[in-house]
Amino acid sequence: MQLTKGVEQGICIIVLLATQESSAPLASDEISRRLGVSPSYMKKITRKLVVQGVVVSVPGNNGGISLAKAATDITLLDVIEAMEGPIRMYPDTGLISLAFHEGRYAQKGQELLRSVFSQGDRLLVEYFSKVTAADLLKEGLGMSDLPTLNWNRETLSDVLDKEQDDFK
Amino acid sequence: MQLTKGVEQGICIIVLLATQESSAPLASDEISRRLGVSPSYMKKITRKLVVQGVVVSVPGNNGGISLAKAATDITLLDVIEAMEGPIRMYPDTGLISLAFHEGRYAQKGQELLRSVFSQGDRLLVEYFSKVTAADLLKEGLGMSDLPTLNWNRETLSDVLDKEQDDFK
DNA sequence: TTCTAATTGGATATATAATATCCATAATGG
DNA sequence: CCATTATGGATATTATATATCCAATTAGAA
């Protein structure tokens, strides 16, 4: 019942991209350094986000990945499904049918369980589809308008400090 | 994000016990035959249900396991937690802290994610704690008063057929 | 055009957890 | 005492997640 580590990594990637200058795609090699995994592995992870349609990629020189849409339109569900596929809690191995093979109630019981668990699935889908990347950033940073920077050079703190200075 | 096969096995066990004559404990060896696993493995599974407090066991001759409480008081959450422990979706490896190490927002972001996911956990707990074994049996069998039988000898269909005949 | 930097995709290794079994021990009823 | 059953430890097997390497492709820049 635990989400995979990939979900956590995916969230980090989205956060990085959401605060990245839109003009400059972020190279997955850079992300891999930051998250402490190999460049080749990070490419596998980012690829999943591309396939899901949350991220777009451009190969070649000065290439990399960037968000495919606004942070307000990217949800936690997107990230989870990118990494794990559709949410399906029930491990449907047909055991009910096997166990109660002789009885005519096996089929009915099997269907009942499926519907009970898929109702649970729906609860999660509903919940996670309402949590957007923008929500996370807003609450996490305590500000509504996102700062943008180039993660290849700067850190988030640098930018936030600078803005604070401007405010004074 | 999938529940383990053990949950499905646990559900089958509860269903068997719920329709078992209360006077006669059901031997786990009998259950193992029905679910198609080895007796030794089945004992591991049933043990989890005992530890969780949904099932009681008596060793020795004519021993076995039986429900520790009424089917109306046994929930899907009980079975799930017996098999997998508390529901915790978030794979908290501290990656956020690692990735945004330099920034002062890492801590805040980490806590935010934890709370977001534990809210998801609560949704599931709430839902699964409301689905009882009695609900499953009632809907699965289409009747409210549960038939009881001895699974060592009979099958569920036998009993239900018999009752149907009585009704005529 | 050629070089470099980047994604893509296939093959594969490693780690971890789930699944499963065996065996020795303890407990219970006849 | 004997047969039967649960308990607990050790361990094997399988599946999945995690991770890496390498060859191929694509795009921009010199």
XYZ file of C-alpha atoms (C1' of nucleotides) in Angstrom:
396
model
C 0.000 0.000 0.000
C 2.916 2.299 -0.317
C 3.602 4.504 -3.266
C 6.950 3.964 -4.927
C 10.000 6.080 -4.411
C 9.532 7.160 -8.005
C 6.538 9.243 -6.958
C 8.681 11.214 -4.559
C 11.289 11.698 -7.256
C 8.614 12.757 -9.705
C 7.326 15.380 -7.303
C 10.818 16.803 -6.902
C 11.207 16.996 -10.656
C 7.927 18.832 -11.075
C 8.869 21.292 -8.366
C 12.190 21.953 -10.054
C 10.550 22.470 -13.423
C 7.822 24.669 -11.995
C 10.404 27.129 -10.770
C 12.563 26.870 -13.866
C 12.787 29.662 -16.407
C 10.353 28.580 -19.085
C 12.748 29.592 -21.812
C 15.439 27.190 -20.643
C 14.693 23.454 -20.561
C 16.309 21.719 -17.614
C 18.627 18.838 -18.447
C 17.834 15.583 -16.728
C 21.522 15.167 -15.967
C 21.296 18.227 -13.777
C 18.291 16.799 -11.967
C 20.056 13.491 -11.466
C 22.881 15.244 -9.645
C 20.446 16.979 -7.379
C 18.440 13.866 -6.547
C 21.499 11.692 -6.150
C 20.829 9.109 -8.849
C 22.574 8.250 -12.082
C 21.855 10.296 -15.209
C 20.660 7.194 -17.034
C 18.166 6.367 -14.308
C 16.883 9.909 -14.151
C 16.165 9.752 -17.863
C 13.929 6.740 -17.251
C 12.042 8.653 -14.621
C 11.628 11.830 -16.608
C 10.534 9.777 -19.583
C 7.527 8.569 -17.609
C 6.476 12.133 -16.972
C 6.809 12.875 -20.681
C 4.646 9.896 -21.620
C 2.053 10.989 -19.083
C 1.935 14.372 -20.797
C 2.999 16.417 -17.801
C 6.399 17.262 -19.189
C 7.769 17.939 -22.644
C 11.275 17.146 -23.760
C 13.592 18.460 -26.420
C 16.634 16.426 -27.351
C 19.879 17.797 -28.613
C 22.076 20.649 -27.599
C 20.642 22.918 -24.899
C 17.776 20.466 -24.666
C 16.113 19.071 -21.596
C 12.640 18.929 -20.149
C 10.075 21.478 -19.082
C 6.480 21.479 -17.888
C 3.916 20.679 -20.550
C 1.331 22.868 -18.861
C 0.812 25.342 -16.053
C 1.592 24.248 -12.504
C -2.056 24.856 -11.678
C -2.997 22.125 -14.147
C -0.555 19.506 -12.920
C -1.874 17.336 -10.138
C -0.438 14.841 -7.724
C -2.548 12.263 -9.521
C -0.666 13.014 -12.731
C 2.640 12.295 -11.046
C 1.398 9.167 -9.299
C -0.132 7.725 -12.451
C 2.931 8.634 -14.472
C 5.047 6.534 -12.137
C 2.693 3.700 -11.289
C -0.049 3.648 -13.844
C -3.725 3.857 -12.871
C -4.549 3.544 -9.179
C -5.808 0.045 -8.527
C -5.621 -1.131 -4.955
C -7.231 -4.513 -5.294
C -4.809 -7.349 -6.042
C -7.281 -9.238 -8.141
C -5.846 -12.715 -8.533
C -9.204 -14.421 -8.764
C -8.643 -16.073 -5.417
C -12.281 -15.739 -4.448
C -13.328 -17.780 -7.438
C -10.723 -20.388 -6.607
C -11.577 -20.602 -2.935
C -15.315 -20.850 -3.392
C -15.126 -22.653 -6.646
C -17.925 -25.031 -5.904
C -20.326 -22.352 -4.850
C -22.354 -20.166 -7.135
C -21.622 -17.166 -4.956
C -17.966 -16.939 -5.913
C -18.671 -14.811 -8.959
C -20.931 -12.473 -7.067
C -18.478 -12.103 -4.213
C -15.651 -11.409 -6.600
C -17.573 -8.617 -8.258
C -18.567 -7.197 -4.911
C -14.975 -6.970 -3.765
C -13.929 -5.369 -7.015
C -16.542 -2.697 -6.662
C -15.713 -2.072 -3.012
C -12.063 -1.524 -3.775
C -12.615 0.494 -6.917
C -14.727 2.810 -4.821
C -11.619 3.218 -2.688
C -9.618 3.901 -5.833
C -12.051 6.618 -6.761
C -11.627 8.292 -3.388
C -7.905 8.564 -3.953
C -8.248 9.705 -7.553
C -10.647 12.389 -6.482
C -8.398 13.567 -3.686
C -5.091 13.528 -5.528
C -6.547 15.139 -8.622
C -7.375 18.170 -6.523
C -3.868 18.716 -5.244
C -1.947 20.695 -7.844
C 1.734 21.421 -8.157
C 0.857 25.084 -7.724
C -0.812 24.296 -4.405
C 2.288 22.531 -3.174
C 4.569 25.362 -4.218
C 2.322 28.050 -2.847
C 1.998 26.424 0.542
C 5.525 25.151 0.601
C 7.056 28.491 -0.204
C 4.447 30.645 1.451
C 3.877 32.766 -1.623
C 1.475 32.678 -4.514
C 3.537 33.992 -7.434
C 6.244 31.525 -8.252
C 9.810 32.674 -8.614
C 11.599 31.366 -11.663
C 15.261 30.619 -11.963
C 17.743 28.525 -13.826
C 18.557 25.491 -11.709
C 21.698 24.978 -13.683
C 23.210 28.010 -12.029
C 21.208 29.188 -9.054
C 19.463 27.778 -6.032
C 15.967 28.597 -4.938
C 17.188 30.320 -1.806
C 19.305 32.698 -3.831
C 16.309 33.927 -5.742
C 14.039 34.189 -2.734
C 16.675 36.135 -0.824
C 17.058 38.491 -3.746
C 13.337 39.118 -3.931
C 13.220 39.767 -0.228
C 15.951 42.370 -0.632
C 14.020 44.026 -3.426
C 11.037 44.281 -1.149
C 12.916 46.235 1.495
C -0.131 1.328 -4.741
C -1.501 -2.141 -4.762
C -2.547 -4.077 -1.719
C -0.788 -7.380 -1.251
C -2.196 -10.745 -2.161
C -2.303 -11.414 1.567
C -5.233 -9.040 1.883
C -7.249 -11.085 -0.561
C -6.323 -14.249 1.322
C -7.248 -12.604 4.592
C -10.651 -11.672 3.262
C -11.291 -15.257 2.187
C -10.325 -16.493 5.617
C -12.680 -14.081 7.341
C -15.513 -15.102 5.043
C -14.902 -18.753 5.816
C -14.814 -18.118 9.537
C -17.897 -15.930 9.443
C -19.927 -18.806 8.062
C -18.321 -21.413 10.278
C -20.167 -23.013 13.166
C -19.018 -21.042 16.160
C -18.603 -24.164 18.205
C -16.076 -25.672 15.844
C -12.796 -23.839 15.211
C -11.641 -24.176 11.626
C -8.179 -25.681 11.138
C -5.796 -23.587 9.097
C -4.749 -26.709 7.235
C -8.268 -26.933 5.891
C -8.127 -23.320 4.775
C -4.780 -23.860 3.104
C -6.275 -26.602 0.968
C -9.068 -24.358 -0.099
C -6.876 -21.384 -0.947
C -4.256 -23.484 -2.645
C -1.261 -22.713 -0.466
C 0.841 -24.793 1.874
C -0.341 -25.401 5.439
C 2.758 -23.758 6.841
C 2.203 -20.621 4.833
C -1.439 -20.441 5.787
C -0.424 -20.523 9.435
C 1.690 -17.433 8.874
C -1.270 -15.663 7.350
C -3.771 -16.652 9.992
C -1.271 -15.655 12.655
C -1.394 -12.074 11.412
C -5.130 -12.032 11.861
C -4.716 -13.368 15.389
C -2.181 -10.680 16.269
C -4.507 -8.032 14.852
C -7.229 -9.305 17.178
C -9.792 -10.271 14.554
C -9.322 -13.963 15.024
C -8.661 -16.221 17.994
C -6.798 -19.492 17.862
C -6.746 -22.624 19.946
C -3.900 -25.072 19.540
C -4.121 -28.767 20.025
C -6.537 -31.435 19.022
C -9.712 -30.154 17.374
C -8.143 -26.732 17.519
C -8.077 -24.070 14.845
C -9.156 -20.488 14.465
C -12.423 -18.630 14.745
C -13.579 -15.032 14.661
C -12.697 -12.991 17.733
C -15.794 -10.871 17.365
C -18.993 -10.492 15.403
C -18.786 -10.121 11.633
C -20.425 -6.728 12.045
C -17.398 -5.582 14.039
C -14.744 -6.797 11.638
C -13.813 -4.312 8.980
C -11.838 -4.383 5.781
C -9.429 -2.035 7.515
C -8.779 -4.718 10.133
C -7.820 -7.204 7.461
C -5.688 -4.746 5.533
C -3.807 -3.585 8.606
C -3.382 -7.137 9.809
C -1.585 -7.975 6.596
C 0.277 -4.762 5.869
C 0.394 -2.720 9.013
C -0.911 0.840 9.193
C -1.842 2.496 5.925
C 0.941 4.847 4.898
C 1.060 5.787 1.259
C 3.930 8.236 1.311
C 7.349 6.670 0.700
C 9.126 9.077 2.962
C 12.811 8.703 2.164
C 13.672 12.293 2.941
C 14.369 12.969 -0.702
C 12.945 16.470 -0.520
C 15.443 17.406 2.132
C 18.232 15.946 0.053
C 17.187 17.578 -3.199
C 16.665 21.045 -1.772
C 19.306 20.738 0.833
C 20.679 24.201 0.366
C 17.326 25.864 0.636
C 15.491 26.608 3.827
C 12.246 25.470 2.272
C 13.153 21.820 2.185
C 11.880 21.185 5.691
C 8.641 22.983 5.066
C 8.058 21.208 1.784
C 8.747 17.848 3.383
C 6.184 18.445 6.094
C 3.680 19.663 3.552
C 3.966 16.479 1.520
C 3.662 14.344 4.614
C 0.453 16.064 5.593
C -0.968 15.876 2.089
C -0.404 12.149 1.895
C -1.511 11.402 5.421
C -4.754 13.119 4.555
C -5.024 10.556 1.780
C -4.300 7.812 4.299
C -7.137 9.072 6.447
C -9.556 8.915 3.524
C -8.786 5.249 3.067
C -8.911 4.448 6.759
C -12.270 6.124 7.019
C -13.619 4.278 4.024
C -12.306 0.814 4.794
C -13.277 1.032 8.442
C -16.880 1.348 7.353
C -16.945 -1.799 5.264
C -17.600 -4.743 7.554
C -17.337 -8.445 6.942
C -21.073 -8.620 7.572
C -21.656 -6.116 4.769
C -19.645 -8.218 2.367
C -21.465 -11.405 3.285
C -24.861 -9.826 3.212
C -24.377 -8.287 -0.215
C -22.373 -11.167 -1.547
C -24.905 -13.774 -0.528
C -27.982 -11.650 -0.884
C -29.255 -12.434 2.581
C -28.922 -10.828 5.964
C -28.846 -13.775 8.351
C -25.702 -15.730 7.800
C -25.831 -19.466 7.318
C -23.350 -21.401 9.399
C -21.713 -24.637 8.484
C -18.673 -26.726 9.080
C -16.233 -26.094 6.263
C -14.467 -29.304 7.089
C -17.381 -31.263 5.748
C -19.773 -29.112 3.780
C -19.699 -26.409 1.158
C -21.579 -23.160 1.294
C -23.778 -24.096 -1.649
C -24.950 -27.239 0.132
C -26.268 -25.237 3.026
C -27.878 -22.556 0.913
C -29.588 -25.159 -1.243
C -30.882 -26.870 1.850
C -32.338 -23.651 3.195
C -33.934 -22.915 -0.119
C -35.621 -26.321 -0.026
C -36.861 -25.651 3.488
C -38.456 -22.474 2.249
C -40.559 -24.257 -0.362
C 29.204 19.213 -42.370
C 30.867 17.832 -38.157
C 30.951 17.993 -33.223
C 28.744 18.083 -28.936
C 24.955 17.638 -25.860
C 20.772 15.890 -25.025
C 16.653 12.335 -25.167
C 15.177 7.568 -26.398
C 15.063 2.623 -25.971
C 16.889 -2.023 -25.039
C 19.288 -5.014 -22.098
C 20.520 -6.003 -17.708
C 22.201 -5.844 -12.938
C 21.017 -5.039 -7.944
C 18.173 -4.428 -3.926
C 14.114 -5.025 -1.554
C 9.811 -6.847 -0.456
C 6.264 -10.257 -1.097
C 5.311 -14.976 -1.290
C 6.050 -19.411 0.243
C 7.967 -23.542 2.497
C 10.343 -26.461 5.966
C 11.320 -27.803 10.549
C 11.584 -27.729 15.535
C 8.779 -26.433 19.557
C 4.818 -25.765 22.493
C 0.068 -26.458 23.669
C -4.381 -29.018 23.924
C -7.765 -32.724 24.091
C -8.642 -37.573 24.066
C 1.070 -40.745 26.103
C -0.430 -39.694 21.401
C -2.328 -37.259 17.695
C -3.367 -32.695 16.240
C -2.873 -28.007 15.937
C -0.781 -23.314 16.522
C 3.776 -20.814 17.133
C 8.271 -19.139 15.793
C 12.772 -19.214 13.410
C 15.285 -19.864 9.351
C 15.283 -19.779 4.685
C 14.165 -20.379 -0.221
C 11.676 -18.465 -4.216
C 9.554 -15.057 -6.922
C 8.197 -10.511 -8.257
C 8.865 -5.830 -8.381
C 11.216 -1.654 -7.686
C 15.438 0.555 -8.237
C 19.295 1.498 -10.837
C 22.931 1.408 -14.382
C 25.198 0.863 -18.933
C 25.327 1.327 -23.770
C 23.919 1.985 -28.569
C 20.949 4.908 -31.415
C 18.661 9.186 -32.496
C 17.886 14.082 -32.576
C 18.915 19.006 -32.500
C 21.698 23.036 -32.207
C 26.237 25.294 -32.761
C 30.824 25.856 -34.553
